[in-house]
Amino acid sequence: MTTMQNPTKIRNIYMGLVIMIGLSALDQSIVATALPRIVSELGGMAHLSWVVTAYVLASTATMPLYGKLSDQYGRKPLLYAAIILFLTGSALCGLAQSMTQLIVFRAIQGLGAGGFLPLAQIVIGDLIPPAERGKRQGSIAAVYAATSVIGPVLGGLMTDWLSWHSIFYINLPIGAVAVYVIGKYMHDDKPHHAHKIDYLGSVLLTGAVTSALLVLALGGTEWRWDGNQVKELGALALVLAIALLFHVRRVPEPVLPPDLFDNRVFNVASVVLALTFVGMMGSSVFFPLLFQMVMGVSPANSGLLTMPMMVGLVLSSTLNGRVLLKSSGRYKPAQILGLSLATLSFATLSWGIAHAAGFGLLEPAIFVLGAGLGLVMPNMTMAVQNALPAMRRGVGTAMLGFFRSLGGLIGVTGSGAILAMQLHGQAANPDLYRHALAIIFSAGTVLVGLGLLMLFWLPELPLAHHTNAKQ
């Protein structure tokens, strides 16, 4: 894709991408609110977690494929495919008559949603030079913050006034707007490579990732860690991963290029983001449990108490972009500051929970956590895209998103295991929950701190003032 000189076209394409990202974020927050009503009508309480798990597994497993295929076939066809697949799954979810159907259709939704964030970041990387890209990140963060607040409220209203089916149908007009904007303003980009698909590599990669994700998502909950399902799927993931390593060195254009891992910026960035999200997701997902079970706050108010994190993230992302744009374009100092703040906030939260601190300590720490993360995530994507050639930008961006999502899933699973171990065989009470959550946030402090240490090995390359993209 070539650099477009028309600012209006770039702005319109960017808005189409923001709508697409918001579509996915809104869907997840709305569905979570409607789950109790869905179960009451469809039954299948035992399979409730699969409504969320099927979506997450499908979206995470397909991220690397979207990046690679966009390098081969161009960005626009893959954007169309992702949105249409997501909307097809949405329509089918609205028509579901059983829990099994809903789970299958949610997986179809996830197959499309897996392309949203990586493709959006890839296209932004094609259109906007790294030196000017930072100011665009605040809008994406603002979309996530807005949907985290609007989604549950909107989902509750639509479920009460209409039905739970409507929460899926609302995706259709929003997605249609995104398709229209992208189709009208985005040029037909030329692929960077010949049209060759590594079918065997795609099967091996998807199989290995899906098997590993199933173990992480269900191990310790629906499956025992020492059960046959975990052992068999773990062995399958290992075998497929080994087969993939041999395969990618034998074909001319593999689905996962080995030379991608020769790039030090990409390697360090992947490890830092994975560690950061292991700690962040593993801890922050338990904020509602902290507020409701330990501090006695109502479910509605507990959601409001997590808002400072999103506010901090939006403010720091916006400020970071404007500062980078006006300065020399150095991204590493902001990341070091961000992870330092995140580590400090985790440590403060851990101490505060353990010592029964009030909201006067916890809420500022939650704000600082969001502010720190807002300095890390956008800059890391920018650093990787700046370090990779155009022919590897798609798969590199997608793989970075994959490692981030994988880290988040590991964090949630690991923290859930810690909580289960602490509560095992004991009568649950606020003090017990407090002790378990303090341990979880202590683990988050260590993991984010390790990410901070790894960050010092990140090379800092000058940000390019052009996109280095072909069209």
mmCIF file of N, CA, C and O in Angstrom, residues 167-262:
data_model
loop_
_atom_site.group_PDB
_atom_site.id
_atom_site.type_symbol
_atom_site.label_atom_id
_atom_site.label_comp_id
_atom_site.label_asym_id
_atom_site.label_seq_id
_atom_site.Cartn_x
_atom_site.Cartn_y
_atom_site.Cartn_z
ATOM 1 N N ILE A 167 -28.635 -8.004 20.826
ATOM 2 C CA ILE A 167 -27.257 -7.573 21.083
ATOM 3 C C ILE A 167 -26.317 -8.040 19.983
ATOM 4 O O ILE A 167 -25.228 -7.468 19.798
ATOM 5 N N PHE A 168 -26.702 -9.077 19.244
ATOM 6 C CA PHE A 168 -25.892 -9.529 18.122
ATOM 7 C C PHE A 168 -26.288 -8.815 16.829
ATOM 8 O O PHE A 168 -25.443 -8.522 15.986
ATOM 9 N N TYR A 169 -27.560 -8.504 16.682
ATOM 10 C CA TYR A 169 -28.027 -7.839 15.467
ATOM 11 C C TYR A 169 -27.496 -6.411 15.354
ATOM 12 O O TYR A 169 -27.356 -5.890 14.248
ATOM 13 N N ILE A 170 -27.208 -5.773 16.493
ATOM 14 C CA ILE A 170 -26.711 -4.395 16.447
ATOM 15 C C ILE A 170 -25.363 -4.307 15.738
ATOM 16 O O ILE A 170 -24.969 -3.260 15.227
ATOM 17 N N ASN A 171 -24.644 -5.432 15.680
ATOM 18 C CA ASN A 171 -23.361 -5.431 14.987
ATOM 19 C C ASN A 171 -23.513 -5.208 13.484
ATOM 20 O O ASN A 171 -22.598 -4.689 12.832
ATOM 21 N N LEU A 172 -24.655 -5.589 12.934
ATOM 22 C CA LEU A 172 -24.822 -5.573 11.479
ATOM 23 C C LEU A 172 -24.767 -4.164 10.890
ATOM 24 O O LEU A 172 -23.995 -3.927 9.945
ATOM 25 N N PRO A 173 -25.545 -3.200 11.375
ATOM 26 C CA PRO A 173 -25.432 -1.854 10.789
ATOM 27 C C PRO A 173 -24.091 -1.185 11.065
ATOM 28 O O PRO A 173 -23.565 -0.470 10.202
ATOM 29 N N ILE A 174 -23.525 -1.437 12.245
ATOM 30 C CA ILE A 174 -22.210 -0.842 12.546
ATOM 31 C C ILE A 174 -21.150 -1.414 11.612
ATOM 32 O O ILE A 174 -20.325 -0.680 11.049
ATOM 33 N N GLY A 175 -21.171 -2.744 11.422
ATOM 34 C CA GLY A 175 -20.215 -3.368 10.512
ATOM 35 C C GLY A 175 -20.401 -2.918 9.084
ATOM 36 O O GLY A 175 -19.422 -2.771 8.333
ATOM 37 N N ALA A 176 -21.652 -2.685 8.689
ATOM 38 C CA ALA A 176 -21.915 -2.219 7.320
ATOM 39 C C ALA A 176 -21.281 -0.854 7.084
ATOM 40 O O ALA A 176 -20.755 -0.579 5.990
ATOM 41 N N VAL A 177 -21.319 0.011 8.089
ATOM 42 C CA VAL A 177 -20.679 1.331 7.964
ATOM 43 C C VAL A 177 -19.175 1.167 7.772
ATOM 44 O O VAL A 177 -18.561 1.837 6.927
ATOM 45 N N ALA A 178 -18.561 0.269 8.545
ATOM 46 C CA ALA A 178 -17.122 0.041 8.420
ATOM 47 C C ALA A 178 -16.772 -0.478 7.026
ATOM 48 O O ALA A 178 -15.799 -0.025 6.402
ATOM 49 N N VAL A 179 -17.566 -1.419 6.497
ATOM 50 C CA VAL A 179 -17.322 -1.957 5.154
ATOM 51 C C VAL A 179 -17.441 -0.853 4.107
ATOM 52 O O VAL A 179 -16.626 -0.751 3.184
ATOM 53 N N TYR A 180 -18.463 -0.005 4.249
ATOM 54 C CA TYR A 180 -18.679 1.076 3.288
ATOM 55 C C TYR A 180 -17.508 2.062 3.285
ATOM 56 O O TYR A 180 -16.991 2.434 2.223
ATOM 57 N N VAL A 181 -17.091 2.483 4.470
ATOM 58 C CA VAL A 181 -16.009 3.472 4.563
ATOM 59 C C VAL A 181 -14.705 2.906 4.004
ATOM 60 O O VAL A 181 -14.006 3.567 3.228
ATOM 61 N N ILE A 182 -14.378 1.665 4.384
ATOM 62 C CA ILE A 182 -13.147 1.053 3.900
ATOM 63 C C ILE A 182 -13.210 0.842 2.387
ATOM 64 O O ILE A 182 -12.244 1.091 1.665
ATOM 65 N N GLY A 183 -14.359 0.392 1.895
ATOM 66 C CA GLY A 183 -14.504 0.162 0.465
ATOM 67 C C GLY A 183 -14.411 1.430 -0.348
ATOM 68 O O GLY A 183 -13.874 1.427 -1.465
ATOM 69 N N LYS A 184 -14.929 2.539 0.161
ATOM 70 C CA LYS A 184 -14.951 3.790 -0.593
ATOM 71 C C LYS A 184 -13.609 4.503 -0.589
ATOM 72 O O LYS A 184 -13.191 5.060 -1.613
ATOM 73 N N TYR A 185 -12.918 4.493 0.544
ATOM 74 C CA TYR A 185 -11.746 5.355 0.678
ATOM 75 C C TYR A 185 -10.411 4.616 0.613
ATOM 76 O O TYR A 185 -9.376 5.228 0.372
ATOM 77 N N MET A 186 -10.419 3.315 0.813
ATOM 78 C CA MET A 186 -9.151 2.585 0.839
ATOM 79 C C MET A 186 -8.810 2.064 -0.540
ATOM 80 O O MET A 186 -9.639 1.436 -1.205
ATOM 81 N N HIS A 187 -7.594 2.338 -1.002
ATOM 82 C CA HIS A 187 -7.149 1.871 -2.306
ATOM 83 C C HIS A 187 -6.996 0.349 -2.311
ATOM 84 O O HIS A 187 -6.744 -0.269 -1.287
ATOM 85 N N ASP A 188 -7.132 -0.232 -3.501
ATOM 86 C CA ASP A 188 -6.833 -1.660 -3.658
ATOM 87 C C ASP A 188 -5.319 -1.826 -3.626
ATOM 88 O O ASP A 188 -4.628 -1.475 -4.591
ATOM 89 N N ASP A 189 -4.806 -2.311 -2.523
ATOM 90 C CA ASP A 189 -3.366 -2.409 -2.345
ATOM 91 C C ASP A 189 -2.817 -3.661 -3.011
ATOM 92 O O ASP A 189 -3.465 -4.694 -3.081
ATOM 93 N N LYS A 190 -1.598 -3.549 -3.473
ATOM 94 C CA LYS A 190 -0.930 -4.676 -4.109
ATOM 95 C C LYS A 190 -0.211 -5.509 -3.055
ATOM 96 O O LYS A 190 0.435 -4.967 -2.165
ATOM 97 N N PRO A 191 -0.327 -6.812 -3.138
ATOM 98 C CA PRO A 191 0.357 -7.670 -2.160
ATOM 99 C C PRO A 191 1.862 -7.557 -2.289
ATOM 100 O O PRO A 191 2.388 -7.272 -3.357
ATOM 101 N N HIS A 192 2.552 -7.815 -1.196
ATOM 102 C CA HIS A 192 4.008 -7.742 -1.175
ATOM 103 C C HIS A 192 4.651 -9.010 -1.712
ATOM 104 O O HIS A 192 5.836 -9.036 -1.994
ATOM 105 N N HIS A 193 3.898 -10.101 -1.834
ATOM 106 C CA HIS A 193 4.450 -11.377 -2.267
ATOM 107 C C HIS A 193 3.560 -12.008 -3.321
ATOM 108 O O HIS A 193 2.422 -11.603 -3.537
ATOM 109 N N ALA A 194 4.069 -13.026 -3.938
ATOM 110 C CA ALA A 194 3.259 -13.808 -4.861
ATOM 111 C C ALA A 194 2.177 -14.549 -4.092
ATOM 112 O O ALA A 194 2.276 -14.771 -2.894
ATOM 113 N N HIS A 195 1.130 -14.940 -4.815
ATOM 114 C CA HIS A 195 -0.008 -15.607 -4.177
ATOM 115 C C HIS A 195 0.317 -17.062 -3.899
ATOM 116 O O HIS A 195 -0.053 -17.962 -4.635
ATOM 117 N N LYS A 196 0.998 -17.304 -2.807
ATOM 118 C CA LYS A 196 1.318 -18.666 -2.389
ATOM 119 C C LYS A 196 0.888 -18.836 -0.938
ATOM 120 O O LYS A 196 1.278 -18.060 -0.077
ATOM 121 N N ILE A 197 0.077 -19.814 -0.707
ATOM 122 C CA ILE A 197 -0.398 -20.064 0.653
ATOM 123 C C ILE A 197 0.244 -21.336 1.182
ATOM 124 O O ILE A 197 0.236 -22.369 0.521
ATOM 125 N N ASP A 198 0.812 -21.228 2.345
ATOM 126 C CA ASP A 198 1.409 -22.386 3.008
ATOM 127 C C ASP A 198 0.305 -23.113 3.762
ATOM 128 O O ASP A 198 0.096 -22.901 4.954
ATOM 129 N N TYR A 199 -0.417 -23.992 3.039
ATOM 130 C CA TYR A 199 -1.573 -24.666 3.638
ATOM 131 C C TYR A 199 -1.167 -25.556 4.810
ATOM 132 O O TYR A 199 -1.788 -25.527 5.874
ATOM 133 N N LEU A 200 -0.119 -26.362 4.619
ATOM 134 C CA LEU A 200 0.302 -27.266 5.681
ATOM 135 C C LEU A 200 0.767 -26.475 6.896
ATOM 136 O O LEU A 200 0.430 -26.807 8.041
ATOM 137 N N GLY A 201 1.536 -25.424 6.659
ATOM 138 C CA GLY A 201 1.993 -24.595 7.770
ATOM 139 C C GLY A 201 0.839 -23.944 8.506
ATOM 140 O O GLY A 201 0.857 -23.834 9.737
ATOM 141 N N SER A 202 -0.184 -23.502 7.768
ATOM 142 C CA SER A 202 -1.351 -22.888 8.394
ATOM 143 C C SER A 202 -2.068 -23.888 9.291
ATOM 144 O O SER A 202 -2.501 -23.552 10.399
ATOM 145 N N VAL A 203 -2.201 -25.148 8.811
ATOM 146 C CA VAL A 203 -2.856 -26.185 9.612
ATOM 147 C C VAL A 203 -2.042 -26.479 10.868
ATOM 148 O O VAL A 203 -2.587 -26.589 11.978
ATOM 149 N N LEU A 204 -0.723 -26.603 10.712
ATOM 150 C CA LEU A 204 0.132 -26.898 11.861
ATOM 151 C C LEU A 204 0.095 -25.773 12.885
ATOM 152 O O LEU A 204 -0.008 -26.015 14.103
ATOM 153 N N LEU A 205 0.174 -24.522 12.408
ATOM 154 C CA LEU A 205 0.169 -23.377 13.316
ATOM 155 C C LEU A 205 -1.161 -23.271 14.049
ATOM 156 O O LEU A 205 -1.195 -23.137 15.280
ATOM 157 N N THR A 206 -2.256 -23.347 13.298
ATOM 158 C CA THR A 206 -3.576 -23.227 13.922
ATOM 159 C C THR A 206 -3.830 -24.375 14.896
ATOM 160 O O THR A 206 -4.368 -24.170 15.998
ATOM 161 N N GLY A 207 -3.424 -25.588 14.517
ATOM 162 C CA GLY A 207 -3.621 -26.741 15.398
ATOM 163 C C GLY A 207 -2.818 -26.627 16.675
ATOM 164 O O GLY A 207 -3.331 -26.911 17.768
ATOM 165 N N ALA A 208 -1.560 -26.218 16.566
ATOM 166 C CA ALA A 208 -0.717 -26.087 17.751
ATOM 167 C C ALA A 208 -1.244 -25.006 18.686
ATOM 168 O O ALA A 208 -1.335 -25.195 19.912
ATOM 169 N N VAL A 209 -1.606 -23.854 18.109
ATOM 170 C CA VAL A 209 -2.102 -22.740 18.918
ATOM 171 C C VAL A 209 -3.427 -23.105 19.589
ATOM 172 O O VAL A 209 -3.631 -22.874 20.788
ATOM 173 N N THR A 210 -4.350 -23.688 18.823
ATOM 174 C CA THR A 210 -5.656 -24.036 19.373
ATOM 175 C C THR A 210 -5.532 -25.060 20.490
ATOM 176 O O THR A 210 -6.186 -24.943 21.546
ATOM 177 N N SER A 211 -4.677 -26.072 20.300
ATOM 178 C CA SER A 211 -4.490 -27.085 21.335
ATOM 179 C C SER A 211 -3.933 -26.472 22.611
ATOM 180 O O SER A 211 -4.405 -26.762 23.724
ATOM 181 N N ALA A 212 -2.935 -25.606 22.459
ATOM 182 C CA ALA A 212 -2.345 -24.967 23.635
ATOM 183 C C ALA A 212 -3.348 -24.051 24.330
ATOM 184 O O ALA A 212 -3.429 -24.017 25.572
ATOM 185 N N LEU A 213 -4.133 -23.297 23.545
ATOM 186 C CA LEU A 213 -5.110 -22.386 24.131
ATOM 187 C C LEU A 213 -6.219 -23.135 24.860
ATOM 188 O O LEU A 213 -6.712 -22.683 25.901
ATOM 189 N N LEU A 214 -6.615 -24.276 24.331
ATOM 190 C CA LEU A 214 -7.629 -25.082 25.010
ATOM 191 C C LEU A 214 -7.135 -25.551 26.378
ATOM 192 O O LEU A 214 -7.882 -25.543 27.366
ATOM 193 N N VAL A 215 -5.875 -25.946 26.434
ATOM 194 C CA VAL A 215 -5.299 -26.365 27.714
ATOM 195 C C VAL A 215 -5.302 -25.197 28.698
ATOM 196 O O VAL A 215 -5.678 -25.345 29.872
ATOM 197 N N LEU A 216 -4.902 -24.015 28.221
ATOM 198 C CA LEU A 216 -4.837 -22.848 29.103
ATOM 199 C C LEU A 216 -6.222 -22.386 29.533
ATOM 200 O O LEU A 216 -6.421 -21.979 30.683
ATOM 201 N N ALA A 217 -7.178 -22.457 28.605
ATOM 202 C CA ALA A 217 -8.504 -21.934 28.899
ATOM 203 C C ALA A 217 -9.311 -22.859 29.805
ATOM 204 O O ALA A 217 -10.095 -22.386 30.637
ATOM 205 N N LEU A 218 -9.123 -24.164 29.659
ATOM 206 C CA LEU A 218 -9.973 -25.115 30.378
ATOM 207 C C LEU A 218 -9.249 -25.884 31.477
ATOM 208 O O LEU A 218 -9.893 -26.507 32.315
ATOM 209 N N GLY A 219 -7.917 -25.869 31.453
ATOM 210 C CA GLY A 219 -7.168 -26.561 32.490
ATOM 211 C C GLY A 219 -7.410 -25.941 33.857
ATOM 212 O O GLY A 219 -7.345 -24.729 34.022
ATOM 213 N N GLY A 220 -7.687 -26.781 34.829
ATOM 214 C CA GLY A 220 -7.929 -26.299 36.177
ATOM 215 C C GLY A 220 -9.361 -25.869 36.437
ATOM 216 O O GLY A 220 -9.728 -25.588 37.577
ATOM 217 N N THR A 221 -10.181 -25.782 35.384
ATOM 218 C CA THR A 221 -11.593 -25.418 35.552
ATOM 219 C C THR A 221 -12.470 -26.602 35.136
ATOM 220 O O THR A 221 -12.926 -27.373 35.960
ATOM 221 N N GLU A 222 -12.689 -26.737 33.827
ATOM 222 C CA GLU A 222 -13.499 -27.857 33.351
ATOM 223 C C GLU A 222 -12.685 -29.146 33.262
ATOM 224 O O GLU A 222 -13.244 -30.240 33.289
ATOM 225 N N TRP A 223 -11.386 -29.013 33.112
ATOM 226 C CA TRP A 223 -10.505 -30.187 33.043
ATOM 227 C C TRP A 223 -9.500 -30.138 34.182
ATOM 228 O O TRP A 223 -8.965 -29.080 34.503
ATOM 229 N N ARG A 224 -9.223 -31.265 34.762
ATOM 230 C CA ARG A 224 -8.180 -31.350 35.777
ATOM 231 C C ARG A 224 -6.814 -31.202 35.103
ATOM 232 O O ARG A 224 -6.595 -31.683 33.984
ATOM 233 N N TRP A 225 -5.884 -30.531 35.807
ATOM 234 C CA TRP A 225 -4.551 -30.346 35.234
ATOM 235 C C TRP A 225 -3.854 -31.679 34.984
ATOM 236 O O TRP A 225 -3.031 -31.781 34.075
ATOM 237 N N ASP A 226 -4.172 -32.685 35.771
ATOM 238 C CA ASP A 226 -3.554 -33.987 35.569
ATOM 239 C C ASP A 226 -4.479 -34.948 34.822
ATOM 240 O O ASP A 226 -4.255 -36.150 34.795
ATOM 241 N N GLY A 227 -5.530 -34.406 34.195
ATOM 242 C CA GLY A 227 -6.477 -35.233 33.465
ATOM 243 C C GLY A 227 -5.979 -35.601 32.077
ATOM 244 O O GLY A 227 -5.019 -35.011 31.543
ATOM 245 N N ASN A 228 -6.637 -36.551 31.460
ATOM 246 C CA ASN A 228 -6.237 -37.031 30.136
ATOM 247 C C ASN A 228 -6.388 -35.960 29.058
ATOM 248 O O ASN A 228 -5.581 -35.887 28.121
ATOM 249 N N GLN A 229 -7.443 -35.124 29.165
ATOM 250 C CA GLN A 229 -7.642 -34.100 28.138
ATOM 251 C C GLN A 229 -6.459 -33.147 28.076
ATOM 252 O O GLN A 229 -5.974 -32.807 26.989
ATOM 253 N N VAL A 230 -6.008 -32.702 29.256
ATOM 254 C CA VAL A 230 -4.885 -31.769 29.306
ATOM 255 C C VAL A 230 -3.606 -32.437 28.784
ATOM 256 O O VAL A 230 -2.847 -31.850 28.005
ATOM 257 N N LYS A 231 -3.360 -33.683 29.200
ATOM 258 C CA LYS A 231 -2.154 -34.385 28.762
ATOM 259 C C LYS A 231 -2.158 -34.611 27.255
ATOM 260 O O LYS A 231 -1.148 -34.390 26.568
ATOM 261 N N GLU A 232 -3.297 -35.041 26.725
ATOM 262 C CA GLU A 232 -3.370 -35.345 25.294
ATOM 263 C C GLU A 232 -3.257 -34.088 24.443
ATOM 264 O O GLU A 232 -2.514 -34.066 23.451
ATOM 265 N N LEU A 233 -3.988 -33.041 24.818
ATOM 266 C CA LEU A 233 -3.911 -31.809 24.036
ATOM 267 C C LEU A 233 -2.560 -31.132 24.194
ATOM 268 O O LEU A 233 -2.038 -30.535 23.253
ATOM 269 N N GLY A 234 -1.972 -31.203 25.384
ATOM 270 C CA GLY A 234 -0.630 -30.654 25.576
ATOM 271 C C GLY A 234 0.394 -31.363 24.713
ATOM 272 O O GLY A 234 1.258 -30.724 24.096
ATOM 273 N N ALA A 235 0.302 -32.689 24.647
ATOM 274 C CA ALA A 235 1.212 -33.453 23.796
ATOM 275 C C ALA A 235 0.992 -33.127 22.324
ATOM 276 O O ALA A 235 1.946 -32.997 21.548
ATOM 277 N N LEU A 236 -0.284 -32.975 21.931
ATOM 278 C CA LEU A 236 -0.587 -32.630 20.540
ATOM 279 C C LEU A 236 -0.021 -31.264 20.174
ATOM 280 O O LEU A 236 0.546 -31.089 19.095
ATOM 281 N N ALA A 237 -0.176 -30.289 21.080
ATOM 282 C CA ALA A 237 0.366 -28.958 20.828
ATOM 283 C C ALA A 237 1.879 -29.006 20.644
ATOM 284 O O ALA A 237 2.434 -28.341 19.757
ATOM 285 N N LEU A 238 2.558 -29.801 21.477
ATOM 286 C CA LEU A 238 4.012 -29.910 21.395
ATOM 287 C C LEU A 238 4.439 -30.556 20.080
ATOM 288 O O LEU A 238 5.362 -30.072 19.408
ATOM 289 N N VAL A 239 3.768 -31.638 19.700
ATOM 290 C CA VAL A 239 4.111 -32.336 18.460
ATOM 291 C C VAL A 239 3.892 -31.426 17.247
ATOM 292 O O VAL A 239 4.741 -31.341 16.349
ATOM 293 N N LEU A 240 2.755 -30.738 17.212
ATOM 294 C CA LEU A 240 2.466 -29.851 16.087
ATOM 295 C C LEU A 240 3.446 -28.685 16.033
ATOM 296 O O LEU A 240 3.851 -28.248 14.943
ATOM 297 N N ALA A 241 3.828 -28.153 17.194
ATOM 298 C CA ALA A 241 4.789 -27.047 17.232
ATOM 299 C C ALA A 241 6.150 -27.489 16.700
ATOM 300 O O ALA A 241 6.806 -26.759 15.941
ATOM 301 N N ILE A 242 6.591 -28.683 17.078
ATOM 302 C CA ILE A 242 7.875 -29.205 16.585
ATOM 303 C C ILE A 242 7.804 -29.425 15.073
ATOM 304 O O ILE A 242 8.733 -29.073 14.328
ATOM 305 N N ALA A 243 6.687 -29.991 14.607
ATOM 306 C CA ALA A 243 6.509 -30.204 13.169
ATOM 307 C C ALA A 243 6.527 -28.877 12.418
ATOM 308 O O ALA A 243 7.089 -28.776 11.321
ATOM 309 N N LEU A 244 5.929 -27.832 13.017
ATOM 310 C CA LEU A 244 5.916 -26.509 12.388
ATOM 311 C C LEU A 244 7.321 -25.934 12.282
ATOM 312 O O LEU A 244 7.690 -25.342 11.257
ATOM 313 N N LEU A 245 8.133 -26.114 13.329
ATOM 314 C CA LEU A 245 9.503 -25.610 13.306
ATOM 315 C C LEU A 245 10.309 -26.236 12.172
ATOM 316 O O LEU A 245 11.092 -25.552 11.497
ATOM 317 N N PHE A 246 10.130 -27.532 11.963
ATOM 318 C CA PHE A 246 10.822 -28.183 10.851
ATOM 319 C C PHE A 246 10.251 -27.728 9.510
ATOM 320 O O PHE A 246 10.988 -27.520 8.539
ATOM 321 N N HIS A 247 8.949 -27.558 9.449
ATOM 322 C CA HIS A 247 8.287 -27.232 8.183
ATOM 323 C C HIS A 247 8.694 -25.853 7.659
ATOM 324 O O HIS A 247 8.957 -25.698 6.460
ATOM 325 N N VAL A 248 8.721 -24.847 8.557
ATOM 326 C CA VAL A 248 8.957 -23.477 8.087
ATOM 327 C C VAL A 248 10.358 -23.291 7.517
ATOM 328 O O VAL A 248 10.614 -22.302 6.818
ATOM 329 N N ARG A 249 11.250 -24.224 7.792
ATOM 330 C CA ARG A 249 12.610 -24.128 7.254
ATOM 331 C C ARG A 249 12.766 -24.869 5.928
ATOM 332 O O ARG A 249 13.846 -24.869 5.338
ATOM 333 N N ARG A 250 11.670 -25.467 5.458
ATOM 334 C CA ARG A 250 11.752 -26.280 4.245
ATOM 335 C C ARG A 250 10.950 -25.708 3.075
ATOM 336 O O ARG A 250 11.058 -26.203 1.965
ATOM 337 N N VAL A 251 10.127 -24.689 3.352
ATOM 338 C CA VAL A 251 9.298 -24.122 2.286
ATOM 339 C C VAL A 251 9.750 -22.694 2.007
ATOM 340 O O VAL A 251 10.253 -22.004 2.899
ATOM 341 N N PRO A 252 9.579 -22.223 0.763
ATOM 342 C CA PRO A 252 10.082 -20.891 0.401
ATOM 343 C C PRO A 252 9.324 -19.742 1.057
ATOM 344 O O PRO A 252 9.903 -18.701 1.335
ATOM 345 N N GLU A 253 8.027 -19.886 1.283
ATOM 346 C CA GLU A 253 7.240 -18.792 1.857
ATOM 347 C C GLU A 253 6.337 -19.337 2.954
ATOM 348 O O GLU A 253 5.134 -19.512 2.770
ATOM 349 N N PRO A 254 6.906 -19.633 4.134
ATOM 350 C CA PRO A 254 6.127 -20.266 5.209
ATOM 351 C C PRO A 254 5.154 -19.297 5.851
ATOM 352 O O PRO A 254 5.315 -18.074 5.780
ATOM 353 N N VAL A 255 4.136 -19.859 6.508
ATOM 354 C CA VAL A 255 3.136 -19.044 7.171
ATOM 355 C C VAL A 255 3.753 -18.255 8.325
ATOM 356 O O VAL A 255 3.298 -17.155 8.657
ATOM 357 N N LEU A 256 4.799 -18.793 8.925
ATOM 358 C CA LEU A 256 5.512 -18.113 10.000
ATOM 359 C C LEU A 256 6.984 -18.008 9.608
ATOM 360 O O LEU A 256 7.754 -18.941 9.824
ATOM 361 N N PRO A 257 7.385 -16.886 8.996
ATOM 362 C CA PRO A 257 8.749 -16.758 8.490
ATOM 363 C C PRO A 257 9.790 -16.841 9.605
ATOM 364 O O PRO A 257 9.713 -16.081 10.577
ATOM 365 N N PRO A 258 10.765 -17.740 9.489
ATOM 366 C CA PRO A 258 11.791 -17.851 10.546
ATOM 367 C C PRO A 258 12.601 -16.578 10.722
ATOM 368 O O PRO A 258 13.046 -16.268 11.834
ATOM 369 N N ASP A 259 12.812 -15.820 9.628
ATOM 370 C CA ASP A 259 13.636 -14.615 9.741
ATOM 371 C C ASP A 259 12.973 -13.540 10.597
ATOM 372 O O ASP A 259 13.636 -12.593 11.023
ATOM 373 N N LEU A 260 11.671 -13.681 10.844
ATOM 374 C CA LEU A 260 11.002 -12.728 11.722
ATOM 375 C C LEU A 260 11.642 -12.744 13.106
ATOM 376 O O LEU A 260 11.773 -11.707 13.757
ATOM 377 N N PHE A 261 12.054 -13.926 13.550
ATOM 378 C CA PHE A 261 12.637 -14.073 14.882
ATOM 379 C C PHE A 261 14.128 -13.747 14.904
ATOM 380 O O PHE A 261 14.773 -13.885 15.938
ATOM 381 N N ASP A 262 14.658 -13.316 13.764
ATOM 382 C CA ASP A 262 16.023 -12.792 13.736
ATOM 383 C C ASP A 262 16.058 -11.316 14.108
ATOM 384 O O ASP A 262 17.136 -10.741 14.289
#
